[in-house]
CSV table of C-alpha atoms in Angstrom, one decimal:
chain,number,residue,atom,x,y,z
A,1,MET,CA,12.7,-4.7,9.9
A,2,ILE,CA,10.2,-7.1,8.3
A,3,LEU,CA,6.1,-7.4,8.0
A,4,LYS,CA,5.2,-10.8,7.6
A,5,ALA,CA,1.9,-12.6,7.7
A,6,GLN,CA,1.4,-16.4,8.6
A,7,HIS,CA,-0.2,-18.9,7.5
A,8,ILE,CA,-3.7,-16.6,7.5
A,9,SER,CA,-6.8,-18.1,6.9
A,10,LYS,CA,-10.5,-16.5,6.1
A,11,LYS,CA,-13.7,-18.3,5.9
A,12,TYR,CA,-17.2,-16.6,4.8
A,13,SER,CA,-20.5,-18.6,5.2
A,14,ASN,CA,-18.0,-21.4,5.0
A,15,ARG,CA,-16.6,-20.5,2.4
A,16,LEU,CA,-12.7,-20.3,2.6
A,17,VAL,CA,-12.0,-16.5,1.1
A,18,VAL,CA,-8.4,-16.8,2.2
A,19,ASP,CA,-6.4,-20.5,2.8
A,20,ASN,CA,-3.1,-20.1,4.6
A,21,LEU,CA,-1.4,-17.9,2.9
A,22,SER,CA,1.6,-16.3,4.3
A,23,ILE,CA,3.7,-13.3,3.1
A,24,SER,CA,6.4,-11.2,3.5
A,25,ILE,CA,7.2,-7.6,2.9
A,26,GLU,CA,10.6,-6.7,3.7
A,27,GLU,CA,12.1,-2.4,4.1
A,28,GLY,CA,12.7,-1.5,0.5
A,29,GLN,CA,11.2,-3.7,-1.1
A,30,ILE,CA,7.9,-3.1,-3.4
A,31,VAL,CA,5.2,-6.7,-3.4
A,32,GLY,CA,2.8,-7.3,-5.1
A,33,LEU,CA,-0.6,-8.2,-4.6
A,34,LEU,CA,-2.3,-9.6,-7.2
A,35,GLY,CA,-5.2,-12.4,-8.9
A,36,PRO,CA,-7.8,-12.0,-10.5
A,37,ASN,CA,-11.9,-11.2,-9.0
A,38,GLY,CA,-12.7,-13.4,-6.5
A,39,ALA,CA,-8.9,-14.5,-5.5
A,40,GLY,CA,-9.3,-12.8,-2.0
A,41,LYS,CA,-6.4,-10.8,-2.5
A,42,THR,CA,-8.3,-8.0,-0.7
A,43,THR,CA,-9.9,-9.7,2.4
A,44,PHE,CA,-6.1,-10.6,2.7
A,45,PHE,CA,-4.9,-7.0,2.8
A,46,TYR,CA,-7.7,-6.1,4.6
A,47,ILE,CA,-6.6,-9.1,7.3
A,48,ILE,CA,-2.8,-7.6,7.1
A,49,ALA,CA,-3.4,-4.0,7.3
A,50,GLY,CA,-5.8,-4.5,10.5
A,51,ILE,CA,-9.1,-4.2,9.3
A,52,LEU,CA,-10.4,-7.5,9.3
A,53,ASN,CA,-9.7,-10.0,11.5
A,54,SER,CA,-8.4,-13.6,11.0
A,55,ASP,CA,-9.4,-17.0,11.6
A,56,SER,CA,-6.6,-18.1,11.7
A,57,GLY,CA,-2.9,-17.3,11.1
A,58,LYS,CA,-0.3,-14.4,12.7
A,59,VAL,CA,0.8,-10.8,11.6
A,60,PHE,CA,4.1,-10.1,12.6
A,61,ILE,CA,6.5,-6.8,12.7
A,62,ASN,CA,10.3,-8.4,12.9
A,63,GLU,CA,8.9,-11.3,15.7
A,64,LYS,CA,6.3,-8.5,17.6
A,65,GLU,CA,3.5,-10.3,16.7
A,66,ILE,CA,-0.2,-7.5,15.9
A,67,THR,CA,-2.3,-9.6,15.1
A,68,ASN,CA,-5.1,-8.5,16.9
A,69,GLN,CA,-4.0,-4.8,16.6
A,70,LYS,CA,-5.9,-2.4,14.3
A,71,VAL,CA,-4.9,-0.1,12.2
A,72,ALA,CA,-4.2,2.8,15.1
A,73,GLN,CA,-1.9,0.6,16.8
A,74,ARG,CA,-0.3,-0.9,13.3
A,75,ALA,CA,0.0,2.4,12.5
A,76,GLN,CA,2.5,3.5,15.9
A,77,ARG,CA,4.1,0.0,14.5
A,78,GLY,CA,5.2,1.9,11.4
A,79,ILE,CA,2.5,0.3,9.2
A,80,ALA,CA,1.2,3.5,7.0
A,81,TYR,CA,-2.4,2.2,5.4
A,82,LEU,CA,-3.9,4.2,2.3
A,83,PRO,CA,-7.2,2.9,0.9
A,84,GLN,CA,-8.4,3.5,-2.9
A,85,GLU,CA,-11.3,5.6,-1.5
A,86,PRO,CA,-9.4,9.7,-1.2
A,87,SER,CA,-8.8,9.0,2.5
A,88,ILE,CA,-7.9,13.7,2.8
A,89,PHE,CA,-9.9,16.2,3.4
A,90,ARG,CA,-11.5,17.5,0.3
A,91,ARG,CA,-12.2,21.4,1.9
A,92,LEU,CA,-9.1,21.4,3.3
A,93,THR,CA,-6.1,23.2,1.5
A,94,VAL,CA,-2.7,20.8,0.2
A,95,LYS,CA,-1.1,22.7,3.4
A,96,GLU,CA,-4.0,22.1,5.9
A,97,ASN,CA,-4.0,18.1,5.4
A,98,LEU,CA,-0.1,17.5,5.5
A,99,MET,CA,-0.4,20.0,8.8
A,100,ALA,CA,-2.8,17.8,10.1
A,101,ALA,CA,-1.0,14.6,10.1
A,102,LEU,CA,2.7,16.6,10.9
A,103,GLU,CA,0.7,17.9,14.4
A,104,GLN,CA,-0.1,14.2,15.0
A,105,ARG,CA,4.0,13.6,15.5
A,106,LYS,CA,3.9,14.7,18.9
A,107,ASP,CA,8.3,13.8,19.0
A,108,LEU,CA,8.5,17.7,16.9
A,109,GLN,CA,8.1,21.7,17.4
A,110,SER,CA,6.0,23.9,15.3
A,111,PRO,CA,10.0,24.9,13.3
A,112,GLU,CA,10.2,21.5,13.1
A,113,ARG,CA,7.2,21.0,11.6
A,114,ALA,CA,7.5,23.4,9.0
A,115,LYS,CA,10.5,21.7,7.7
A,116,GLU,CA,9.0,19.1,7.8
A,117,LEU,CA,6.2,20.3,5.8
A,118,MET,CA,8.9,21.8,3.5
A,119,HIS,CA,10.7,18.8,2.1
A,120,LEU,CA,7.5,16.6,1.9
A,121,THR,CA,6.2,19.5,-0.6
A,122,GLU,CA,9.7,19.2,-2.7
A,123,GLU,CA,9.9,15.6,-2.6
A,124,PHE,CA,6.4,15.0,-3.9
A,125,TYR,CA,6.7,18.1,-6.0
A,126,LEU,CA,3.4,19.7,-4.1
A,127,LYS,CA,4.7,23.2,-3.5
A,128,PRO,CA,2.2,24.9,-6.5
A,129,PHE,CA,-0.4,23.2,-5.0
A,130,LEU,CA,-0.4,24.5,-1.4
A,131,ASP,CA,-3.2,26.4,-0.7
A,132,THR,CA,-5.2,24.5,-2.9
A,133,LYS,CA,-8.2,23.0,-1.5
A,134,ALA,CA,-8.2,18.6,-2.0
A,135,LEU,CA,-11.3,18.7,-4.2
A,136,LYS,CA,-9.7,20.8,-6.6
A,137,LEU,CA,-7.1,18.4,-7.4
A,138,SER,CA,-6.8,15.4,-10.1
A,139,GLY,CA,-6.4,12.2,-9.6
A,140,GLY,CA,-2.4,12.0,-9.4
A,141,GLU,CA,-2.2,15.1,-7.0
A,142,ARG,CA,-4.8,13.5,-4.6
A,143,ARG,CA,-2.6,10.5,-4.3
A,144,ARG,CA,0.5,12.4,-4.0
A,145,VAL,CA,-0.9,14.5,-1.1
A,146,GLU,CA,-2.1,10.9,0.5
A,147,ILE,CA,0.6,9.2,0.0
A,148,ALA,CA,2.9,12.3,1.6
A,149,ARG,CA,0.5,12.8,5.0
A,150,ALA,CA,1.2,8.7,4.8
A,151,LEU,CA,4.7,9.5,5.2
A,152,ALA,CA,4.4,12.7,7.6
A,153,SER,CA,4.4,9.8,10.4
A,154,LYS,CA,7.4,7.9,9.5
A,155,PRO,CA,6.1,5.0,8.3
A,156,VAL,CA,8.6,2.0,7.8
A,157,PHE,CA,5.3,-0.2,5.5
A,158,LEU,CA,3.1,1.7,3.3
A,159,LEU,CA,0.2,-0.9,2.1
A,160,LEU,CA,-1.2,0.8,-0.9
A,161,ASP,CA,-4.8,-0.2,-1.9
A,162,GLU,CA,-5.5,0.0,-5.2
A,163,PRO,CA,-3.6,2.7,-5.7
A,164,PHE,CA,-3.1,2.3,-9.9
A,165,ALA,CA,-7.2,3.4,-9.9
A,166,GLY,CA,-8.8,6.4,-10.6
A,167,ILE,CA,-5.6,7.7,-12.1
A,168,ASP,CA,-4.6,8.8,-15.7
A,169,PRO,CA,-1.6,7.6,-17.8
A,170,ILE,CA,0.5,10.1,-17.2
A,171,ALA,CA,-0.5,10.2,-13.2
A,172,VAL,CA,0.3,6.6,-13.1
A,173,SER,CA,4.0,7.1,-14.6
A,174,GLU,CA,4.2,9.7,-12.0
A,175,LEU,CA,2.8,7.5,-8.8
A,176,LYS,CA,5.8,4.3,-10.0
A,177,LYS,CA,8.5,7.3,-10.0
A,178,THR,CA,6.9,8.4,-6.5
A,179,LEU,CA,7.1,4.3,-5.1
A,180,SER,CA,10.3,3.9,-6.6
A,181,ARG,CA,12.0,7.0,-4.4
A,182,LEU,CA,9.7,4.9,-1.3
A,183,LYS,CA,11.5,1.9,-2.0
A,184,GLU,CA,15.0,4.6,-1.7
A,185,ARG,CA,13.9,5.0,1.1
A,186,GLY,CA,13.8,1.7,3.1
A,187,ILE,CA,10.3,1.8,2.9
A,188,GLY,CA,8.5,-1.1,2.4
A,189,VAL,CA,5.4,-1.4,0.1
A,190,LEU,CA,2.7,-3.9,-0.6
A,191,ILE,CA,0.1,-3.2,-3.2
A,192,SER,CA,-2.7,-5.0,-4.0
A,193,ASP,CA,-4.0,-3.5,-7.2
A,194,HIS,CA,-5.9,-4.7,-11.1
A,195,ASN,CA,-4.0,-3.0,-12.9
A,196,VAL,CA,-1.3,-6.2,-13.2
A,197,ARG,CA,0.6,-4.4,-15.6
A,198,GLU,CA,1.9,-1.2,-13.9
A,199,ALA,CA,2.0,-3.7,-11.0
A,200,MET,CA,4.5,-5.8,-12.2
A,201,ASN,CA,6.8,-3.3,-14.1
A,202,ILE,CA,7.2,-1.6,-9.6
A,203,CYS,CA,7.0,-4.4,-8.3
A,204,ASP,CA,10.4,-6.9,-6.7
A,205,LYS,CA,8.1,-9.9,-6.2
A,206,VAL,CA,5.1,-10.8,-6.6
A,207,LEU,CA,1.9,-13.2,-5.6
A,208,ILE,CA,-0.9,-14.4,-7.1
A,209,MET,CA,-3.6,-16.0,-5.7
A,210,ASN,CA,-6.4,-17.5,-7.0
A,211,GLN,CA,-9.7,-18.9,-5.3
A,212,GLY,CA,-8.0,-17.7,-1.8
A,213,LYS,CA,-4.5,-19.2,-2.5
A,214,ASN,CA,-1.3,-18.5,-2.9
A,215,ILE,CA,-0.4,-20.0,-6.5
A,216,ALA,CA,2.3,-18.5,-7.3
A,217,GLU,CA,5.3,-16.5,-6.0
A,218,GLY,CA,7.9,-14.6,-7.2
A,219,LEU,CA,9.9,-12.0,-9.6
A,220,PRO,CA,7.7,-10.2,-11.9
A,221,LYS,CA,9.6,-12.1,-14.3
A,222,ASP,CA,9.5,-15.6,-13.6
A,223,ILE,CA,5.8,-14.8,-12.6
A,224,LYS,CA,4.6,-13.6,-16.0
A,225,GLU,CA,6.0,-16.9,-17.4
A,226,ASN,CA,4.0,-19.5,-14.9
A,227,ASP,CA,1.6,-21.4,-17.2
A,228,LEU,CA,-0.7,-21.9,-14.5
A,229,VAL,CA,-0.8,-17.8,-13.6
A,230,LYS,CA,-1.4,-17.5,-17.6
A,231,GLU,CA,-3.9,-19.7,-17.1
A,232,VAL,CA,-6.4,-18.5,-14.5
A,233,TYR,CA,-5.2,-14.6,-14.8
A,234,LEU,CA,-3.1,-13.0,-17.2
A,235,GLY,CA,-4.1,-15.0,-20.1
A,236,LYS,CA,-1.9,-16.6,-23.2
A,237,ASP,CA,-0.9,-13.1,-24.4
A,238,TYR,CA,0.0,-11.4,-21.8
């Protein structure tokens, strides 16, 4: 499967924030949406996620248009969205958070839910925290629970808004390993983040935005050498 946004534009007060942008994410691919502050990447990301409507352009899963579908409808088609802000129930335990997500799965009976719960806790190293309330988790632990919750719905694509924000270097390293495992599972991942070094290191492909436009797109190793990207975003010493 492939998730595509084609020729997306968005204006705010006559200012073109997203200017005829296109992007595609395939299964098993990690794609980075990067750029300086004010580039328009958050608006573009929100349009792909279904949080904002575009003024023009279309969004597809394969050839099925989902342009006018909201976040919940896109979730039914296999798109999971994780915001930068904490999205788990802080006063529930890790187990309760995961079960709340698994109970939305109408295809699972109780024994199957329990089995899936164990699978998720083992895959994301959450077993020691099952009875821990979410408010007591570190930033990295919380992120793992959020991703495990998202995977409970069996998504094909995962959209991560600022996944490296607010977590320490050890947690960043753990999160990168988690993203690699998602890729191995065949899940397509779109990342929008300000941590350019970490995003560049984990992504298969990156798109660099500036002033609403696509100024460069391709392999991270090629983007790092792009003179325009260095001038407006990375700096000469990157």
